[in-house]
Short mmCIF file of C-alpha atoms and ligand atoms in Angstrom, two decimals:
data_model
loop_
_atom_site.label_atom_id
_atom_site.label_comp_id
_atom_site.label_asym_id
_atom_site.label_seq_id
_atom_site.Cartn_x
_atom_site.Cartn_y
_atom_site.Cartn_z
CA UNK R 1 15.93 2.43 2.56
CA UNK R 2 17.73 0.81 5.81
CA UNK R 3 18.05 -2.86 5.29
CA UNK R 4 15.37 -2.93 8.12
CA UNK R 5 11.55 -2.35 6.95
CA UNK R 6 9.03 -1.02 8.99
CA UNK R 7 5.71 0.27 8.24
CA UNK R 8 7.16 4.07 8.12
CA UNK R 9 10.24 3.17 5.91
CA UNK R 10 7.78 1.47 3.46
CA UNK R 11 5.80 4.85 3.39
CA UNK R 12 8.71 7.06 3.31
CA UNK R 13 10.01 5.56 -0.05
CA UNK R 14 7.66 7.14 -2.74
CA UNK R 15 4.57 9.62 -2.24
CA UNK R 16 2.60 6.81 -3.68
CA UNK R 17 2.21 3.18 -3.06
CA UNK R 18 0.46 1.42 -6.15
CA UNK R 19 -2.03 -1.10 -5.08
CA UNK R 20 -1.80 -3.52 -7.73
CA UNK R 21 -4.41 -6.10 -9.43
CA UNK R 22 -3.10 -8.92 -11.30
CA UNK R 23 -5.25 -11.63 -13.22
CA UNK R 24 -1.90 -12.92 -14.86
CA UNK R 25 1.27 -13.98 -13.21
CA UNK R 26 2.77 -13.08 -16.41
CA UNK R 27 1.98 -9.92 -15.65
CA UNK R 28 3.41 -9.58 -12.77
CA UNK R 29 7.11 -9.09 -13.49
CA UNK R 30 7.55 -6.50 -16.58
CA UNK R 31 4.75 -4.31 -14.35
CA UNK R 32 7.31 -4.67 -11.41
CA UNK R 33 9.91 -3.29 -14.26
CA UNK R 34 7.73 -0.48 -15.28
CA UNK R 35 7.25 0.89 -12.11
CA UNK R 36 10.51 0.34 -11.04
CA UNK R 37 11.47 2.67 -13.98
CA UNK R 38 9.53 4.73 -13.39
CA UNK R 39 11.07 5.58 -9.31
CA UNK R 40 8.55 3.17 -7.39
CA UNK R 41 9.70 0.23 -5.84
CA UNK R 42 7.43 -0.33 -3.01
CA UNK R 43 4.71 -2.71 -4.53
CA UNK R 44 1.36 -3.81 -3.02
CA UNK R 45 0.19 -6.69 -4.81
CA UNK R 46 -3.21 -7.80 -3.48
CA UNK R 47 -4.52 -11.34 -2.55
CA UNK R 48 -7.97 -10.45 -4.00
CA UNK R 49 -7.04 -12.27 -7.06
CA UNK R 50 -6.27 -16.01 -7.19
CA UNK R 51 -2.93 -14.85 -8.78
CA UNK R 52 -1.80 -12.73 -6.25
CA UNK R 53 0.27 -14.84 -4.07
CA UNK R 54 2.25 -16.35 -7.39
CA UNK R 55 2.51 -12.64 -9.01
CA UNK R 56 4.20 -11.63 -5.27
CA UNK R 57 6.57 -14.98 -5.65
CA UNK R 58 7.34 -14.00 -9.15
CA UNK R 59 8.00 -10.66 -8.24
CA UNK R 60 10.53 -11.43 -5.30
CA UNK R 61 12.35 -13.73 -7.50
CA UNK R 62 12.83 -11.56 -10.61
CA UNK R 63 13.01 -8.02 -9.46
CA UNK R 64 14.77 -8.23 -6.31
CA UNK R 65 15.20 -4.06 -6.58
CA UNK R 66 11.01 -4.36 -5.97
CA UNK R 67 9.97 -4.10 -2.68
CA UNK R 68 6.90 -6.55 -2.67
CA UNK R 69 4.16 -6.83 -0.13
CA UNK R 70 0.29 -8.22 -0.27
CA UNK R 71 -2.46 -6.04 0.35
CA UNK R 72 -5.93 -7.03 0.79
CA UNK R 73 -4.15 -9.35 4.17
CA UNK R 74 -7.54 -10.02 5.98
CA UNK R 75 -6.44 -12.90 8.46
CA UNK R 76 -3.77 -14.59 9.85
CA UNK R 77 -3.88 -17.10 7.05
CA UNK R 78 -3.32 -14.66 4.12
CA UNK R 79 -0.50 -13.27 6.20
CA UNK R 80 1.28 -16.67 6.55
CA UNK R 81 0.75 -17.16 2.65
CA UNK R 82 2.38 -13.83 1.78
CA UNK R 83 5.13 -14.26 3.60
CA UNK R 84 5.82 -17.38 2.70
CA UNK R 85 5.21 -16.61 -1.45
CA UNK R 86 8.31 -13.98 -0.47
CA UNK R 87 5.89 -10.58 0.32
CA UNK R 88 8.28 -8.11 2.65
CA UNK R 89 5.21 -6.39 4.37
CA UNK R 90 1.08 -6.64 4.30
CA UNK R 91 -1.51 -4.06 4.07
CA UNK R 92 -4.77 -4.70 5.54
CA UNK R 93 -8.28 -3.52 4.75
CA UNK R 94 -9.01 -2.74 8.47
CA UNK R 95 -7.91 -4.26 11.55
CA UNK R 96 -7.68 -7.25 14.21
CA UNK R 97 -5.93 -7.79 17.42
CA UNK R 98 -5.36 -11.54 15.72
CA UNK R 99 -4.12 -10.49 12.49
CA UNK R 100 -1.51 -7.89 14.06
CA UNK R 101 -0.17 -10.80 16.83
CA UNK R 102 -0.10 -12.75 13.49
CA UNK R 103 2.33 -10.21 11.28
CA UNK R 104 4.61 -9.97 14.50
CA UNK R 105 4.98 -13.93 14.69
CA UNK R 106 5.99 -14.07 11.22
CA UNK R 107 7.95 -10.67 11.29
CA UNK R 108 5.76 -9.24 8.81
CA UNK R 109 5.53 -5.70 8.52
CA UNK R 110 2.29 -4.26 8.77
CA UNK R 111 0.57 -1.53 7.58
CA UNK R 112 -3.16 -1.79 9.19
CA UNK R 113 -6.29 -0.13 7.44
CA UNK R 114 -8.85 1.73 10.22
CA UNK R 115 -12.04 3.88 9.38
CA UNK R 116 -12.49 5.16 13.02
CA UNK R 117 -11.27 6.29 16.08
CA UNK R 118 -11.83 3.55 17.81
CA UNK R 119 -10.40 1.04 15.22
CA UNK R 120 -7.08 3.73 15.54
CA UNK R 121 -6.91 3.52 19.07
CA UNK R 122 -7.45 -0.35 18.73
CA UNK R 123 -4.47 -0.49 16.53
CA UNK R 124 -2.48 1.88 18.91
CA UNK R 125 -3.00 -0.48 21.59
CA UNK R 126 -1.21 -3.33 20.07
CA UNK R 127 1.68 -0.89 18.57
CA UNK R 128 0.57 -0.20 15.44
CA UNK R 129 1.11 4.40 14.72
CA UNK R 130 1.46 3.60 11.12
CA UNK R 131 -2.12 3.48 9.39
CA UNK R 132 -3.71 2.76 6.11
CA UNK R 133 -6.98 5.47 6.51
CA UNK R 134 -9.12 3.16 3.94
CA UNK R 135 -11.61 3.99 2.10
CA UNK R 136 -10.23 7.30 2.58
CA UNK R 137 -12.35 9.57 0.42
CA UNK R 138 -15.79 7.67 1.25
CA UNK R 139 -14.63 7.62 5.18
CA UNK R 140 -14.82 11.45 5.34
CA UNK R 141 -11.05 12.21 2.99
CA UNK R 142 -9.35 15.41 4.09
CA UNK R 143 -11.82 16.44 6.49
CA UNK R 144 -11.54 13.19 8.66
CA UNK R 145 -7.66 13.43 8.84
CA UNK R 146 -8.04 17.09 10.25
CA UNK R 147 -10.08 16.07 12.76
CA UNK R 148 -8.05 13.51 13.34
CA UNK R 149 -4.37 16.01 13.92
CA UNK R 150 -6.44 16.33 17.36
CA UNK R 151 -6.56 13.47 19.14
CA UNK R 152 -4.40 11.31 17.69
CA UNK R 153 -1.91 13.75 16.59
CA UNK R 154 1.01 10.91 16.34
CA UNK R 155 -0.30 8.77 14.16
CA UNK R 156 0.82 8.74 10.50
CA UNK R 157 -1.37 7.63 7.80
CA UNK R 158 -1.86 6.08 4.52
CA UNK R 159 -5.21 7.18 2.93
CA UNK R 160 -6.32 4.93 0.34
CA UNK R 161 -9.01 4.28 -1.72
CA UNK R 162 -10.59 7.51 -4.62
CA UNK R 163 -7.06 8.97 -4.21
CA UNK R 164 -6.28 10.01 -7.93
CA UNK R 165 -3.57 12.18 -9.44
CA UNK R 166 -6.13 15.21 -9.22
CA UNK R 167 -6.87 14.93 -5.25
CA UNK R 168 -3.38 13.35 -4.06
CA UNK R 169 -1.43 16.43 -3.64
CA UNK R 170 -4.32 17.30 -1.21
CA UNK R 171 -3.87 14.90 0.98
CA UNK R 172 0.28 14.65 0.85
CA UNK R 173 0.11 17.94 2.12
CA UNK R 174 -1.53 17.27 5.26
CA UNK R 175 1.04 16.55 8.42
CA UNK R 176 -0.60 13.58 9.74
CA UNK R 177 0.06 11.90 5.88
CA UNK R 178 3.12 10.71 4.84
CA UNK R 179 2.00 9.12 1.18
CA UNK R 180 -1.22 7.92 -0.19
CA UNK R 181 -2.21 4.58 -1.80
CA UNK R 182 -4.23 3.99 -4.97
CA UNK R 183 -4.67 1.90 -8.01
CA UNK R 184 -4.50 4.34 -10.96
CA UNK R 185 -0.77 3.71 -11.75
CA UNK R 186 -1.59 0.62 -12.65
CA UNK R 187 -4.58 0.30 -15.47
CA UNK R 188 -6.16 -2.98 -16.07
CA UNK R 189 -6.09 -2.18 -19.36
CA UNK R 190 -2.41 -1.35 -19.30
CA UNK R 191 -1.91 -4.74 -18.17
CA UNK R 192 -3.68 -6.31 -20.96
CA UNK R 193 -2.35 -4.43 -23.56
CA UNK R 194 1.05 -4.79 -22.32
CA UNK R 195 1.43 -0.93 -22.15
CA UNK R 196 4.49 -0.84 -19.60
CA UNK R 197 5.66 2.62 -20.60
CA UNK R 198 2.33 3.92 -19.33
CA UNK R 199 2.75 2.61 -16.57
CA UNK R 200 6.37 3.85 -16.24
CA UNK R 201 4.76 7.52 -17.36
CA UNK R 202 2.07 7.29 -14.35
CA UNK R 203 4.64 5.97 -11.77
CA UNK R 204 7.17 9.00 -12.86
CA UNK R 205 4.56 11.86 -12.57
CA UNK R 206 4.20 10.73 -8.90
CA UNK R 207 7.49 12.46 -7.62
CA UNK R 208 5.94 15.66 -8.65
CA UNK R 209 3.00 14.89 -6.27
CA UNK R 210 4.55 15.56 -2.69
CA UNK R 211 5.63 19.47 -2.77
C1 LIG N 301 -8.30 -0.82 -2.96
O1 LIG N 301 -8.14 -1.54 -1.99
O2 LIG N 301 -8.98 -1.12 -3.97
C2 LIG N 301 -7.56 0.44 -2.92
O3 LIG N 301 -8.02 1.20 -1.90
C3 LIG N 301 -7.55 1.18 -4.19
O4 LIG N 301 -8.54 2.10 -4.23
P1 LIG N 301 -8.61 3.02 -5.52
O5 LIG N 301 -8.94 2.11 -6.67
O6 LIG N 301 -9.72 3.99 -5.21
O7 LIG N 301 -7.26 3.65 -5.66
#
Protein backbone atom coordinates (compact mmCIF):
# COMPACT_ATOMS: atom_id res chain seq x y z
CA UNK A 1 0.00 0.00 0.00
CA UNK A 2 1.39 3.71 -0.86
CA UNK A 3 2.41 5.36 2.32
CA UNK A 4 -0.70 7.56 1.53
CA UNK A 5 -4.28 6.01 2.62
CA UNK A 6 -7.33 6.78 1.07
CA UNK A 7 -10.61 5.22 1.23
CA UNK A 8 -9.82 3.09 -2.14
CA UNK A 9 -6.27 1.97 -0.99
CA UNK A 10 -7.90 0.74 2.29
CA UNK A 11 -10.36 -1.35 0.07
CA UNK A 12 -7.89 -2.46 -2.40
CA UNK A 13 -5.75 -4.30 0.29
CA UNK A 14 -7.77 -7.57 1.01
CA UNK A 15 -11.27 -8.74 -0.51
CA UNK A 16 -12.43 -8.50 3.01
CA UNK A 17 -12.32 -5.98 5.72
CA UNK A 18 -13.13 -7.66 9.22
CA UNK A 19 -15.32 -5.52 11.30
CA UNK A 20 -14.19 -6.34 14.62
CA UNK A 21 -15.97 -6.48 18.25
CA UNK A 22 -13.88 -6.36 21.21
CA UNK A 23 -15.13 -6.56 24.96
CA UNK A 24 -11.36 -6.98 26.05
CA UNK A 25 -8.44 -4.81 25.26
CA UNK A 26 -6.53 -7.85 25.87
CA UNK A 27 -7.96 -9.05 23.09
CA UNK A 28 -7.18 -6.77 20.94
CA UNK A 29 -3.55 -7.40 20.02
CA UNK A 30 -2.97 -11.37 19.45
CA UNK A 31 -6.46 -10.93 17.17
CA UNK A 32 -4.48 -8.14 15.28
CA UNK A 33 -1.66 -11.09 15.03
CA UNK A 34 -4.04 -13.65 13.83
CA UNK A 35 -5.34 -11.83 11.15
CA UNK A 36 -2.30 -10.42 10.24
CA UNK A 37 -1.20 -14.09 9.67
CA UNK A 38 -3.53 -14.89 8.16
CA UNK A 39 -2.96 -11.90 4.93
CA UNK A 40 -5.37 -9.12 6.48
CA UNK A 41 -4.06 -6.12 7.76
CA UNK A 42 -6.70 -3.62 7.26
CA UNK A 43 -8.64 -3.72 10.67
CA UNK A 44 -11.99 -2.08 11.58
CA UNK A 45 -12.30 -2.02 15.15
CA UNK A 46 -15.66 -0.53 16.18
CA UNK A 47 -16.51 2.13 18.88
CA UNK A 48 -19.72 0.20 19.77
CA UNK A 49 -17.93 -1.24 22.65
CA UNK A 50 -16.54 0.80 25.56
CA UNK A 51 -13.20 -0.94 24.65
CA UNK A 52 -12.95 0.03 21.31
CA UNK A 53 -11.00 3.15 21.35
CA UNK A 54 -8.21 1.39 23.86
CA UNK A 55 -8.27 -2.01 21.65
CA UNK A 56 -7.51 0.62 18.43
CA UNK A 57 -4.59 2.34 20.77
CA UNK A 58 -3.34 -1.04 21.64
CA UNK A 59 -3.43 -2.12 18.29
CA UNK A 60 -1.41 0.91 16.74
CA UNK A 61 1.15 0.50 19.32
CA UNK A 62 1.85 -3.24 19.10
CA UNK A 63 1.21 -4.27 15.57
CA UNK A 64 2.35 -1.43 13.64
CA UNK A 65 2.12 -3.97 10.29
CA UNK A 66 -2.00 -3.57 11.24
CA UNK A 67 -3.68 -1.07 9.53
CA UNK A 68 -6.24 0.11 12.27
CA UNK A 69 -9.33 2.18 11.82
CA UNK A 70 -12.82 2.58 13.96
CA UNK A 71 -15.95 1.69 12.54
CA UNK A 72 -19.23 2.38 13.95
CA UNK A 73 -17.77 6.59 13.61
CA UNK A 74 -21.28 8.23 14.02
CA UNK A 75 -20.21 11.96 14.77
CA UNK A 76 -17.62 14.24 14.75
CA UNK A 77 -16.77 13.33 18.31
CA UNK A 78 -16.07 9.58 17.74
CA UNK A 79 -13.97 10.70 14.82
CA UNK A 80 -11.75 13.01 16.96
CA UNK A 81 -11.44 10.03 19.55
CA UNK A 82 -10.25 7.56 16.92
CA UNK A 83 -7.86 9.48 15.62
CA UNK A 84 -6.51 10.53 18.47
CA UNK A 85 -6.44 6.64 20.20
CA UNK A 86 -4.06 6.18 16.78
CA UNK A 87 -7.12 4.77 14.19
CA UNK A 88 -5.66 5.46 10.37
CA UNK A 89 -9.24 5.72 8.82
CA UNK A 90 -13.19 5.52 10.06
CA UNK A 91 -16.07 3.72 8.72
CA UNK A 92 -19.40 5.07 9.26
CA UNK A 93 -22.85 3.53 9.58
CA UNK A 94 -24.39 6.11 7.15
CA UNK A 95 -23.66 9.58 6.48
CA UNK A 96 -23.45 13.47 7.44
CA UNK A 97 -22.28 16.54 5.74
CA UNK A 98 -20.78 17.27 9.55
CA UNK A 99 -19.14 14.10 10.11
CA UNK A 100 -17.34 14.11 6.52
CA UNK A 101 -16.09 18.12 7.10
CA UNK A 102 -15.06 16.46 10.43
CA UNK A 103 -12.72 13.37 8.94
CA UNK A 104 -11.16 16.05 6.49
CA UNK A 105 -10.18 18.45 9.51
CA UNK A 106 -8.52 15.73 11.22
CA UNK A 107 -7.20 14.01 7.94
CA UNK A 108 -9.08 11.02 8.63
CA UNK A 109 -9.84 8.79 5.97
CA UNK A 110 -13.26 7.97 5.46
CA UNK A 111 -15.15 5.34 4.30
CA UNK A 112 -19.03 6.56 4.57
CA UNK A 113 -22.00 3.98 4.91
CA UNK A 114 -25.31 5.06 2.55
CA UNK A 115 -28.60 2.96 2.04
CA UNK A 116 -29.94 5.22 -0.83
CA UNK A 117 -29.54 7.19 -3.67
CA UNK A 118 -29.95 10.11 -2.23
CA UNK A 119 -27.66 9.47 0.84
CA UNK A 120 -24.95 8.45 -2.32
CA UNK A 121 -25.42 11.50 -4.07
CA UNK A 122 -25.24 13.35 -0.61
CA UNK A 123 -21.91 11.81 -0.06
CA UNK A 124 -20.84 12.58 -3.74
CA UNK A 125 -21.46 16.08 -3.11
CA UNK A 126 -18.96 16.54 -0.44
CA UNK A 127 -16.29 14.13 -2.33
CA UNK A 128 -16.87 11.09 -0.96
CA UNK A 129 -16.98 7.95 -4.44
CA UNK A 130 -15.82 5.45 -1.96
CA UNK A 131 -18.94 3.85 -0.07
CA UNK A 132 -19.73 1.43 2.64
CA UNK A 133 -23.43 0.03 1.03
CA UNK A 134 -24.61 -0.93 4.79
CA UNK A 135 -26.81 -3.09 5.70
CA UNK A 136 -26.12 -4.45 2.42
CA UNK A 137 -28.13 -7.65 2.25
CA UNK A 138 -31.30 -6.14 4.19
CA UNK A 139 -30.92 -2.78 1.86
CA UNK A 140 -31.77 -4.81 -1.29
CA UNK A 141 -27.81 -6.91 -1.58
CA UNK A 142 -26.90 -7.69 -5.17
CA UNK A 143 -29.92 -6.45 -6.68
CA UNK A 144 -29.53 -2.82 -5.26
CA UNK A 145 -25.85 -2.55 -6.50
CA UNK A 146 -27.10 -3.46 -10.13
CA UNK A 147 -29.38 -0.96 -10.13
CA UNK A 148 -27.09 1.10 -8.85
CA UNK A 149 -24.06 0.42 -12.09
CA UNK A 150 -26.77 2.95 -13.67
CA UNK A 151 -26.76 6.01 -12.27
CA UNK A 152 -24.03 6.17 -10.27
CA UNK A 153 -21.82 4.05 -12.28
CA UNK A 154 -18.47 5.64 -10.55
CA UNK A 155 -18.97 4.95 -7.34
CA UNK A 156 -17.18 2.01 -5.64
CA UNK A 157 -18.60 0.26 -2.78
CA UNK A 158 -18.19 -1.61 0.34
CA UNK A 159 -21.31 -3.76 1.11
CA UNK A 160 -21.51 -4.72 4.58
CA UNK A 161 -23.62 -6.23 6.86
CA UNK A 162 -25.13 -10.54 6.16
CA UNK A 163 -22.04 -10.78 3.89
CA UNK A 164 -20.75 -14.38 4.84
CA UNK A 165 -18.20 -16.67 3.22
CA UNK A 166 -21.22 -18.35 1.27
CA UNK A 167 -22.65 -14.97 -0.43
CA UNK A 168 -19.24 -12.88 -0.64
CA UNK A 169 -17.94 -14.11 -3.83
CA UNK A 170 -21.34 -12.79 -5.13
CA UNK A 171 -20.93 -9.61 -4.45
CA UNK A 172 -16.84 -9.30 -5.19
CA UNK A 173 -17.80 -10.11 -8.49
CA UNK A 174 -19.87 -7.25 -9.22
CA UNK A 175 -17.87 -4.06 -10.93
CA UNK A 176 -19.22 -1.42 -8.83
CA UNK A 177 -17.56 -3.63 -5.58
CA UNK A 178 -14.20 -3.61 -4.81
CA UNK A 179 -14.33 -5.82 -1.29
CA UNK A 180 -16.98 -6.49 1.19
CA UNK A 181 -17.07 -6.01 5.00
CA UNK A 182 -18.32 -8.43 7.65
CA UNK A 183 -17.82 -9.80 11.07
CA UNK A 184 -17.50 -13.59 10.61
CA UNK A 185 -13.64 -13.64 10.64
CA UNK A 186 -13.75 -12.72 13.82
CA UNK A 187 -16.04 -15.06 16.30
CA UNK A 188 -16.91 -13.83 19.67
CA UNK A 189 -16.35 -16.98 20.75
CA UNK A 190 -12.94 -17.15 19.14
CA UNK A 191 -12.10 -14.29 21.18
CA UNK A 192 -13.02 -15.83 24.36
CA UNK A 193 -11.55 -18.94 23.89
CA UNK A 194 -8.44 -17.49 22.69
CA UNK A 195 -8.75 -19.49 19.38
CA UNK A 196 -6.29 -17.23 17.21
CA UNK A 197 -5.54 -19.92 14.64
CA UNK A 198 -9.23 -19.81 13.73
CA UNK A 199 -9.13 -16.77 13.22
CA UNK A 200 -5.89 -16.96 11.16
CA UNK A 201 -7.85 -20.05 9.16
CA UNK A 202 -10.99 -17.61 8.41
CA UNK A 203 -8.77 -14.57 7.49
CA UNK A 204 -6.63 -17.00 4.99
CA UNK A 205 -9.67 -18.54 3.15
CA UNK A 206 -10.54 -14.89 2.21
CA UNK A 207 -7.88 -14.59 -0.68
CA UNK A 208 -9.72 -17.34 -2.35
CA UNK A 209 -12.89 -15.13 -2.27
CA UNK A 210 -12.19 -12.45 -5.09
CA UNK A 211 -11.78 -14.63 -8.49
C1 LIG B 1 -21.84 -4.35 11.48
O1 LIG B 1 -21.75 -3.14 11.51
O2 LIG B 1 -22.26 -5.06 12.43
C2 LIG B 1 -21.35 -4.98 10.26
O3 LIG B 1 -22.11 -4.59 9.21
C3 LIG B 1 -21.22 -6.44 10.33
O4 LIG B 1 -22.32 -7.05 9.85
P1 LIG B 1 -22.30 -8.64 9.80
O5 LIG B 1 -22.24 -9.10 11.23
O6 LIG B 1 -23.58 -9.00 9.12
O7 LIG B 1 -21.07 -9.02 9.04
Amino acid sequence: MAAQITALSLMQDAPVIPVIVLHRTEHAVPMAEALLAGGIRVLEVTLRTPQGLACIEAIAKAVPQAIVGAGTVRNAADAAAAANAGARFAVSPGYTSALGQACRKLDLPLLPGVATSSEIMAAQEDGFGELKFFPAVQSGGIQMLKAWQGPFGDVRFCPTGGISPVNAAEFLALSNVVCVGGSWLVPGSALENGHWSQITDLAQATHKLRA
